[in-house]
Amino acid sequence: MSSTKHIRNFSIIAHIDHGKSTLADRLLQRTRTISDRQFHNQVLDSMDLEKERGITIKAHAIRMDYKAADNSKYQLNLIDTPGHVDFTYEVSRSLAACEGAVLVVDAAQGIEAQTLSNLYLAMDNELDILPVVNKIDLPNADPERVRTEIVDLLGCKPEEVILCSAKEGTGIDELLEAIINVLPPPEGDPDAELQAMVFDSDYETYRGARPFVKIANGRLRKGDRVKFMSTGSVHDVDEVGFFRLGAVPLEALEVGEVGYFNASIKQVADTKIGDTVTHTARPAKKALQGFVDIKPMVFSGLYPAVAEDYNALRESLEKLKLNDASLVFTPETSTALGFGFRVGFLGLLHMEIITERLSREYNQTIINTVPNVEYQVFKEDGEVVEVDNPAKMPKAGDIDHVEEPYVDAQIIVPADYIGPMMRLATERRGIYKSTEYITITRVNLNFSFPLGEIIFDFYDKLKSLSRGYASFDYGMPYYKRADLVKLDILLNNEPVDALSVIIHREKAYKYGLAINEKLRKLIPRQMFEVIIQATIGSRIVSRATVRPLRKNVTAKCYGGDITRKRKLLEKQKEGKKRMKQVGTVEVPQEAFLAALQIER
């Protein structure tokens, strides 16, 4: 297709469970991209997990051919985006491949935190916004109230907001016409040097990684020799095409079009999301804007429940990494849990998905440690150390200062719950920024939070304090200086690596007391005294003692002189002192698992 005026590249953005996948289903049916025989609910969600949880985990792109009311034929490229905060960067790159976005809002629930977050991402990418109120068929729907919310948010006219029901198919024709008339066509020069942006990729067993691209300038043909601009790797293209339900090969992808290419690329990690692909013979002078080398933000130790499963766990992680370049893992050992891996994730949902897939698809039974974030430690000599495991923390005397990741977050909640939200935010070291009233009864609270304070049980607390009404979303992390310390747990002066944590100085005392008390109850009594200490460097924060068992050595004395009994008791005392010096403390696995449940 030589002209781009009949191409529309768009995305659907929405909060979780506002009907994004169902709306995509209706568009595919109405444009006859998929037949009734091939159709099933959530066509673009290929994983069982996506269907069960009602979220999109892996982005998809699909081409639809549409004949408009004026009989003109249009190529519509729907670039579906992941539906969770953990995948914010992937969402931003998918949006960068579009010129417009369909903003979907539930007619019963109204604007939620993720609606705003994704809307701001779309606006950052200078996309035209087409607002849609979905689920107008629900008994508790209030489309006019939600329409007013959208008008206040976007500053558009009420008649520009489309009312539809994706479930029943109402308003779908009106939406398709609006996509043609409201959203702009892509711009680009077909004769310029090739600039193709990678917005996603997948992995085929026999053909390797397959990048999904949007052609910003130039054209990509079968047989071209191309280069990835961030890595400099060169490949020969053996197939180009676009997606319907499956891959459809073409001779070339023209400017403005969305599709894929195969070039025998060995792994997904070589096709970095946001990278620019160009020709080697006539390369582009500069890459497209917005590329960031994605890094994991949450780290956790994954250990096999049975030590013999270590190799099987490694193979399972390697197979998952073929399809998920953001997954990072390195081997590690723990005195408590044995051999395992330190695994980096994009966020807590990403961690849940990976552990669930290890269990379902690879039959792995695993123990995972408390998730923590990556800190930047600035040493006195000027060196900067990235610490994702407390065991790697330099000595206190060598540290100048520590920085931890912060995120800007939005909490949307009924006005009645502002008090509990403020208390929760204060407990988690949140920095208050602003309050915006969306309507008379609903507010948007803006905070800055340390990422380490919200990755564990923050969302559960938020939901319980607001009776399920609050919604929460946060953006990309950035680093700020913080007063953080490493808290070690010592058993008879020996540190236990699996129990060490990096924690804010203000919370260290309370956490040290709690963990000492927990261990005092769980460590079985031995023949010698066990001293449990929580320390920061050389300073002891708290201490607990497990009293020793007492063997009655005087039981065999039937009277006689008292000195006989004293001699036996003195001998026992000497023996216990010697035993304490050479004895090792038996720590049951339940003690380590219980320590993971203590609130920081």
XYZ file of C-alpha atoms in Angstrom:
600
model
C 0.000 0.000 0.000
C 1.818 3.140 -1.207
C -0.183 5.778 0.682
C -0.595 5.836 4.451
C -3.900 7.756 4.409
C -5.892 4.462 4.492
C -3.907 3.031 7.469
C -4.914 3.477 11.110
C -2.649 2.191 13.901
C -4.383 2.279 17.269
C -4.350 0.742 20.732
C -7.054 0.115 23.324
C -6.180 1.386 26.816
C -8.227 0.639 29.928
C -8.114 -0.305 33.602
C -8.137 -4.060 34.405
C -11.562 -5.659 33.727
C -13.087 -2.653 31.924
C -13.763 -4.772 28.811
C -10.686 -4.172 26.619
C -10.352 -7.800 25.413
C -14.103 -8.135 24.778
C -14.104 -4.921 22.726
C -11.174 -6.272 20.673
C -13.208 -9.482 20.077
C -16.162 -7.438 18.713
C -13.937 -5.389 16.381
C -12.415 -8.606 14.968
C -15.894 -10.069 14.383
C -17.391 -6.912 12.875
C -14.503 -6.497 10.400
C -14.766 -10.244 9.543
C -11.092 -10.731 10.464
C -12.189 -13.860 12.292
C -15.026 -16.206 11.329
C -17.757 -17.309 13.750
C -16.298 -20.830 13.613
C -12.841 -19.628 14.711
C -14.192 -17.253 17.371
C -13.849 -17.771 21.130
C -13.906 -15.232 23.952
C -10.697 -13.239 24.516
C -9.218 -14.241 21.132
C -6.046 -12.194 21.666
C -5.400 -13.592 25.166
C -3.561 -16.828 24.415
C -2.490 -17.875 27.947
C -4.824 -19.641 30.410
C -3.565 -17.232 33.086
C -4.728 -14.250 31.006
C -8.233 -15.691 30.716
C -8.467 -16.671 34.392
C -7.286 -13.326 35.751
C -8.991 -11.176 33.112
C -5.763 -9.325 32.277
C -3.528 -9.113 29.220
C 0.013 -10.271 30.021
C 1.526 -10.548 26.532
C 0.896 -7.813 23.943
C -0.514 -8.772 20.516
C -0.892 -7.053 17.148
C -3.560 -7.913 14.566
C -4.523 -6.422 11.181
C -8.154 -5.836 10.215
C -9.502 -4.820 6.775
C -12.483 -2.473 7.065
C -14.823 -1.077 4.432
C -16.025 2.327 5.645
C -19.472 3.893 5.106
C -18.105 5.785 2.025
C -16.953 2.395 0.530
C -13.253 3.241 1.056
C -11.092 0.338 2.248
C -8.919 0.826 5.338
C -6.177 -1.189 7.027
C -6.697 -1.114 10.817
C -3.785 -2.300 12.966
C -4.856 -3.016 16.548
C -1.787 -3.125 18.802
C -3.037 -4.680 22.026
C -1.141 -3.667 25.187
C -0.478 -5.547 28.453
C -2.920 -4.567 31.181
C -0.838 -4.119 34.341
C 1.478 -1.558 35.923
C 4.445 -4.011 35.868
C 4.500 -3.770 32.063
C 4.446 0.059 31.856
C 7.484 0.237 29.547
C 6.008 -2.345 27.119
C 2.749 -0.351 27.116
C 4.654 2.867 26.338
C 6.470 1.238 23.361
C 3.239 -0.298 21.997
C 1.643 3.159 22.241
C 4.656 4.692 20.448
C 3.830 2.409 17.492
C 0.328 3.950 17.274
C -1.093 7.310 16.223
C -4.260 7.034 18.296
C -5.715 5.284 21.348
C -9.236 4.126 22.223
C -9.740 4.960 25.916
C -12.235 2.476 27.424
C -13.988 3.275 30.715
C -16.475 1.003 32.535
C -19.975 2.586 32.687
C -20.452 1.273 36.253
C -16.991 1.866 37.787
C -15.881 5.085 36.096
C -12.312 6.340 35.831
C -9.772 4.256 37.800
C -6.068 4.681 38.617
C -4.785 2.668 35.656
C -7.110 4.547 33.283
C -5.296 7.752 34.241
C -1.828 6.186 34.149
C -2.269 4.744 30.634
C -3.961 7.943 29.454
C -0.933 9.988 30.561
C 1.365 7.518 28.758
C -0.705 7.952 25.572
C -0.569 11.744 25.923
C 3.229 11.599 26.447
C 3.419 9.803 23.079
C 1.217 12.562 21.541
C -1.584 10.154 20.602
C -5.082 11.290 19.652
C -7.597 9.946 22.191
C -10.982 8.437 21.266
C -13.051 8.051 24.498
C -15.484 5.123 24.859
C -17.875 4.256 27.699
C -18.267 0.450 27.730
C -20.691 -1.942 29.523
C -23.743 0.358 29.152
C -25.903 -2.811 29.293
C -25.103 -3.438 32.992
C -28.009 -2.913 35.448
C -25.866 -0.588 37.634
C -24.375 1.344 34.666
C -24.453 5.134 34.807
C -23.116 6.147 31.365
C -24.016 9.842 31.692
C -22.062 10.223 34.947
C -19.027 8.475 33.429
C -19.363 10.535 30.217
C -19.218 13.709 32.375
C -16.078 12.370 34.171
C -14.373 11.809 30.783
C -15.415 15.265 29.472
C -13.947 16.893 32.614
C -10.733 14.845 32.278
C -10.092 15.299 28.522
C -11.844 18.620 27.914
C -13.717 17.101 24.932
C -17.371 17.542 23.916
C -19.995 15.110 25.347
C -21.027 13.961 21.836
C -17.412 12.879 21.125
C -17.685 10.155 23.814
C -19.014 6.914 22.258
C -21.381 4.744 24.324
C -21.145 1.029 23.607
C -21.577 -2.470 24.971
C -18.801 -4.777 23.743
C -20.680 -7.793 25.140
C -23.869 -7.107 23.140
C -22.204 -5.419 20.146
C -23.956 -2.054 20.643
C -22.111 0.991 19.244
C -19.344 -1.036 17.514
C -20.126 0.337 14.003
C -20.066 3.886 15.395
C -16.695 3.148 17.021
C -15.181 1.803 13.774
C -16.271 4.932 11.863
C -14.813 7.132 14.626
C -11.468 5.267 14.388
C -11.399 6.193 10.668
C -12.555 9.814 11.097
C -11.016 10.864 14.436
C -7.656 9.055 14.606
C -4.928 10.262 12.195
C -3.053 8.130 9.642
C 0.671 7.421 10.198
C 3.286 9.747 8.731
C 6.553 8.675 7.149
C 8.717 8.774 4.022
C 8.711 5.540 1.966
C 11.965 6.579 0.203
C 13.919 7.456 3.371
C 16.372 5.177 5.219
C 14.613 2.302 7.037
C 13.550 3.008 10.635
C 11.428 0.184 12.108
C 10.575 0.234 15.827
C 10.483 -3.078 17.721
C 7.463 -2.945 20.073
C 7.355 -6.646 21.027
C 8.687 -10.083 20.074
C 8.009 -13.774 20.565
C 9.952 -17.011 20.120
C 9.413 -19.874 17.662
C 11.174 -23.151 18.406
C 12.672 -23.683 14.917
C 12.969 -20.098 13.644
C 14.164 -18.196 16.725
C 12.995 -14.812 18.002
C 10.475 -12.927 15.862
C 10.392 -9.112 16.353
C 7.097 -7.218 15.909
C 7.774 -3.875 14.187
C 6.107 -0.658 13.043
C 7.721 0.874 9.924
C 8.285 4.571 10.711
C 10.271 5.343 7.510
C 11.384 3.357 4.455
C 10.316 -0.216 3.675
C 11.397 -3.695 4.831
C 11.650 -6.488 2.240
C 12.349 -10.186 2.354
C 16.098 -10.704 1.722
C 17.175 -7.355 3.272
C 20.199 -7.249 5.560
C 19.276 -5.350 8.730
C 20.952 -4.073 11.904
C 19.608 -3.513 15.439
C 20.849 -0.031 16.354
C 21.211 -0.556 20.143
C 23.272 -3.771 19.937
C 24.766 -3.466 16.437
C 23.834 -7.103 15.626
C 23.300 -7.830 11.896
C 20.778 -10.331 10.443
C 19.405 -11.439 7.054
C 15.610 -11.174 6.781
C 14.103 -14.423 5.443
C 10.411 -13.545 5.934
C 8.248 -10.473 6.528
C 4.512 -10.371 7.134
C 1.619 -9.283 9.332
C -0.699 -10.942 11.864
C -4.263 -11.999 11.502
C -4.976 -14.989 13.735
C -1.731 -16.450 12.473
C 1.231 -14.996 10.593
C 0.568 -13.931 6.956
C 3.795 -13.567 4.838
C 4.262 -10.584 2.475
C 6.938 -9.443 0.026
C 7.464 -6.171 1.926
C 6.222 -4.054 4.837
C 5.603 -0.482 3.677
C 5.868 2.767 5.650
C 3.191 3.071 8.369
C 2.452 -0.681 8.410
C 2.727 -3.005 11.398
C 4.024 -6.587 11.133
C 6.895 -8.949 11.911
C 10.073 -10.330 10.359
C 12.057 -13.557 10.796
C 15.854 -13.459 10.600
C 17.094 -16.527 12.538
C 17.664 -14.459 15.705
C 18.750 -16.849 18.440
C 17.004 -15.391 21.504
C 14.383 -12.825 22.490
C 17.000 -10.887 24.520
C 18.585 -9.862 21.157
C 15.359 -8.083 20.105
C 15.121 -5.317 22.693
C 11.743 -3.615 22.990
C 11.925 -0.005 21.741
C 15.018 -0.659 19.578
C 15.279 0.641 15.975
C 15.958 -1.686 13.019
C 17.644 -0.236 9.897
C 19.385 -1.444 6.695
C 23.126 -2.141 6.779
C 23.628 -0.846 3.203
C 21.821 2.478 3.829
C 21.532 2.901 7.601
C 19.430 5.547 9.349
C 21.454 8.432 10.848
C 19.774 8.110 14.258
C 17.501 5.727 16.156
C 13.855 6.458 16.982
C 13.327 8.149 20.352
C 12.202 6.481 23.581
C 14.415 3.372 23.800
C 15.325 2.334 27.360
C 17.248 -0.817 28.271
C 14.618 -2.474 30.505
C 15.814 -3.639 33.939
C 14.133 -5.809 36.560
C 12.920 -3.888 39.620
C 11.947 -6.658 42.069
C 14.246 -9.507 43.149
C 13.449 -12.733 44.951
C 15.236 -16.000 45.679
C 13.624 -19.078 44.064
C 14.621 -22.411 45.625
C 13.437 -25.932 44.784
C 11.471 -27.542 47.639
C 13.598 -30.682 47.067
C 17.338 -30.113 46.492
C 17.441 -32.725 43.675
C 15.138 -30.503 41.540
C 17.783 -27.752 41.188
C 18.760 -28.650 37.591
C 15.116 -29.049 36.549
C 14.359 -25.573 37.944
C 17.272 -24.076 35.990
C 16.055 -25.682 32.733
C 12.515 -24.390 33.383
C 13.774 -20.821 33.949
C 15.879 -20.997 30.767
C 12.815 -22.059 28.735
C 10.718 -19.222 30.191
C 13.483 -16.722 29.382
C 13.283 -17.674 25.689
C 9.887 -15.919 25.544
C 10.494 -13.303 28.243
C 13.647 -11.199 27.866
C 12.917 -9.209 31.051
C 13.430 -12.316 33.224
C 16.931 -12.307 34.784
C 18.349 -15.045 37.034
C 21.699 -15.980 38.598
C 22.566 -18.985 40.813
C 22.884 -18.374 44.566
C 23.208 -20.436 47.738
C 21.649 -19.993 51.141
C 22.646 -21.721 54.363
C 18.969 -22.229 55.120
C 17.459 -23.153 51.763
C 20.393 -24.663 49.859
C 21.015 -24.067 46.135
C 18.655 -21.820 44.180
C 18.464 -18.709 41.983
C 18.248 -14.952 42.493
C 15.553 -13.938 39.990
C 14.782 -10.399 38.781
C 11.203 -9.449 37.838
C 9.508 -6.320 36.447
C 7.169 -6.250 39.455
C 5.105 -8.343 41.839
C 2.528 -9.471 39.233
C 5.370 -10.521 36.916
C 6.788 -12.573 39.828
C 3.391 -14.204 40.460
C 3.028 -15.078 36.755
C 6.509 -16.643 36.519
C 6.072 -18.737 39.710
C 2.586 -19.808 38.563
C 3.926 -20.836 35.137
C 6.822 -22.761 36.754
C 4.249 -24.656 38.791
C 1.719 -25.289 35.988
C 3.819 -25.739 32.877
C 6.961 -27.291 34.387
C 5.605 -29.015 37.568
C 8.104 -27.211 39.807
C 7.471 -26.925 43.563
C 9.372 -23.864 44.722
C 9.986 -21.750 47.825
C 10.411 -18.030 47.148
C 11.951 -15.580 49.598
C 10.602 -12.123 50.435
C 10.825 -9.912 47.342
C 13.147 -6.906 47.590
C 14.236 -4.116 45.257
C 17.646 -3.083 43.895
C 19.500 -0.401 45.872
C 22.364 1.811 44.691
C 25.122 1.990 47.325
C 27.611 4.865 46.985
C 30.914 3.973 48.671
C 33.411 6.362 50.266
C 35.913 5.711 47.437
C 33.356 6.855 44.795
C 32.391 3.364 43.565
C 28.645 2.701 43.023
C 27.458 -0.844 43.852
C 24.031 -2.186 42.795
C 22.692 -4.391 45.603
C 19.768 -6.762 44.966
C 20.605 -9.117 47.856
C 21.388 -8.088 51.475
C 24.408 -10.441 51.398
C 26.077 -8.123 48.805
C 25.777 -4.995 51.006
C 29.236 -3.436 51.656
C 30.430 -2.880 55.245
C 28.787 0.079 57.028
C 32.138 1.913 57.345
C 32.687 1.859 53.545
C 29.287 3.384 52.678
C 28.859 7.104 51.963
C 25.098 6.919 51.281
C 22.396 4.629 49.820
C 19.708 5.402 47.217
C 16.494 3.394 46.801
C 13.902 3.345 43.987
C 10.839 5.591 44.378
C 7.669 5.653 42.255
C 4.990 8.292 41.690
C 1.648 6.658 42.509
C -2.063 7.432 42.210
C -4.702 6.104 44.586
C -8.289 6.651 43.395
C -10.747 6.125 46.251
C -14.164 7.328 47.534
C -13.743 10.548 49.574
C -14.911 8.734 52.766
C -11.667 6.715 52.821
C -9.137 9.578 52.542
C -8.179 9.219 56.254
C -7.287 5.477 56.162
C -5.376 5.989 52.872
C -3.321 8.825 54.396
C -2.487 6.672 57.454
C -1.435 3.731 55.263
C 0.717 6.005 53.082
C 2.433 7.484 56.179
C 3.178 3.972 57.532
C 4.809 3.096 54.188
C 6.953 6.272 54.106
C 4.804 7.829 51.368
C 5.415 11.501 50.471
C 2.101 13.321 49.912
C 1.924 15.405 46.710
C -1.670 16.415 45.900
C -5.389 15.612 46.057
C -7.602 15.985 42.974
C -11.374 15.551 43.060
C -12.536 13.582 39.988
C -16.160 13.932 41.119
C -17.749 15.162 44.378
C -17.414 11.666 45.892
C -14.170 10.308 44.310
C -10.625 11.595 44.740
C -7.227 10.974 43.174
C -4.472 11.024 45.832
C -0.950 11.511 44.476
C 2.006 10.169 46.475
C 5.653 9.305 46.026
C 6.462 5.884 47.575
C 9.662 3.871 48.090
C 9.156 0.862 45.784
C 10.350 -1.518 48.525
C 7.418 -0.449 50.751
C 4.662 -1.222 48.218
C 5.783 -4.421 46.474
C 4.855 -6.840 49.245
C 1.413 -6.505 50.889
C 0.546 -2.845 50.215
C -2.176 -3.611 47.642
C -3.937 -6.063 50.001
C -3.910 -3.486 52.824
C -5.189 -0.792 50.443
C -8.123 -2.976 49.352
C -9.075 -4.044 52.895
C -8.936 -0.482 54.310
C -11.117 0.836 51.452
C -13.482 -2.196 51.413
C -12.334 -2.952 47.877
C -13.132 0.471 46.389
C -9.583 1.850 46.010
C -7.569 1.450 42.826
C -3.810 1.903 42.689
C -1.252 2.508 39.964
C 2.354 3.716 39.751
C 4.873 4.784 37.123
C 8.502 4.079 36.248
C 10.948 4.072 39.217
C 13.617 6.698 39.896
C 16.268 6.787 42.673
C 16.363 8.969 45.820
C 18.697 9.091 48.810
C 17.422 7.240 51.910
C 18.637 6.277 55.399
C 18.862 2.522 54.849
C 20.779 -0.031 56.894
C 21.523 -3.750 56.752
C 19.978 -5.620 59.683
C 21.756 -8.913 60.467
C 20.409 -11.724 62.647
C 23.038 -13.521 64.727
C 22.607 -16.890 66.454
C 25.329 -17.287 69.108
C 27.360 -14.575 67.312
C 27.097 -16.341 63.901
C 25.216 -14.329 61.181
C 22.428 -16.163 59.272
C 22.477 -14.858 55.679
C 18.901 -15.867 54.779
C 17.478 -13.685 57.578
C 19.395 -10.467 56.726
C 17.347 -7.533 55.370
C 17.959 -4.020 54.055
C 15.550 -1.759 55.937
C 14.959 1.896 56.813
C 16.708 2.891 60.054
C 13.416 4.012 61.686
C 11.853 0.566 61.169
C 14.914 -1.527 62.068
C 14.270 -1.659 65.848
C 10.629 -2.761 65.516
C 11.506 -5.374 62.866
C 14.454 -6.669 64.939
C 12.219 -7.135 68.002
C 9.544 -8.947 65.960
C 11.940 -11.364 64.230
C 13.805 -12.148 67.492
C 10.533 -12.984 69.235
C 9.450 -15.180 66.295
C 12.758 -17.070 66.264
C 12.720 -17.487 70.064
C 9.441 -19.405 69.764
C 10.447 -21.475 66.723
C 14.061 -22.512 67.461
C 13.928 -25.724 69.505
C 15.679 -25.741 72.910
C 19.168 -27.254 72.838
C 21.542 -28.491 75.563
C 23.113 -25.013 75.586
C 21.781 -21.453 75.639
C 20.991 -19.876 72.214
C 21.394 -16.088 72.024
C 19.497 -14.371 69.164
C 20.624 -10.838 68.282
C 19.518 -8.304 65.674
C 22.437 -6.035 64.769
C 23.191 -3.027 62.578
C 26.945 -3.196 61.986
C 28.452 -3.689 65.452
C 25.437 -2.224 67.310
C 22.949 -4.676 68.845
C 19.347 -3.537 68.220
C 17.524 -6.292 70.142
C 18.230 -9.607 71.839
C 16.310 -12.750 72.819
C 17.396 -15.997 74.495
C 16.355 -19.630 74.045
C 16.857 -21.228 77.468
C 18.870 -24.498 77.509
C 17.477 -27.922 78.370
C 18.615 -29.128 81.823
C 19.672 -32.698 82.370
C 19.328 -33.772 86.051
C 22.927 -34.987 86.698
C 22.324 -35.293 90.457
C 19.559 -37.904 90.080
C 21.982 -40.744 90.873
C 23.051 -39.181 94.221
C 21.049 -40.784 97.059
C 22.231 -38.528 99.862
C 25.741 -38.214 101.262
C 27.779 -35.040 101.338
C 26.482 -31.949 99.410
C 29.938 -31.528 97.830
C 29.261 -34.602 95.624
C 26.271 -32.836 94.046
C 28.183 -29.563 93.670
C 31.043 -31.358 91.921
C 28.603 -32.901 89.388
C 26.848 -29.538 88.750
C 30.211 -27.774 88.218
C 31.238 -30.493 85.757
C 27.914 -30.025 83.874
C 28.469 -26.237 83.787
C 31.944 -26.697 82.235
C 30.533 -29.147 79.656
C 27.763 -26.690 78.627
C 30.309 -23.886 78.190
C 32.409 -26.124 75.930
C 29.298 -27.283 74.001
C 28.266 -23.666 73.374
C 31.673 -22.976 71.840
C 31.570 -25.896 69.398
C 27.828 -26.569 69.081
C 25.855 -25.356 66.020
C 22.297 -24.152 66.426
C 19.612 -26.232 64.721
C 17.238 -23.842 62.899
C 14.082 -25.443 61.440
C 12.925 -24.359 57.953
C 9.641 -23.060 59.475
C 11.696 -20.361 61.232
C 12.935 -18.998 57.884
C 9.470 -19.135 56.309
C 7.888 -17.463 59.358
C 10.478 -14.675 59.184
C 9.222 -13.896 55.661
C 5.740 -13.093 57.022
C 6.861 -10.374 59.461
C 5.622 -6.928 58.458
C 8.475 -4.490 57.876
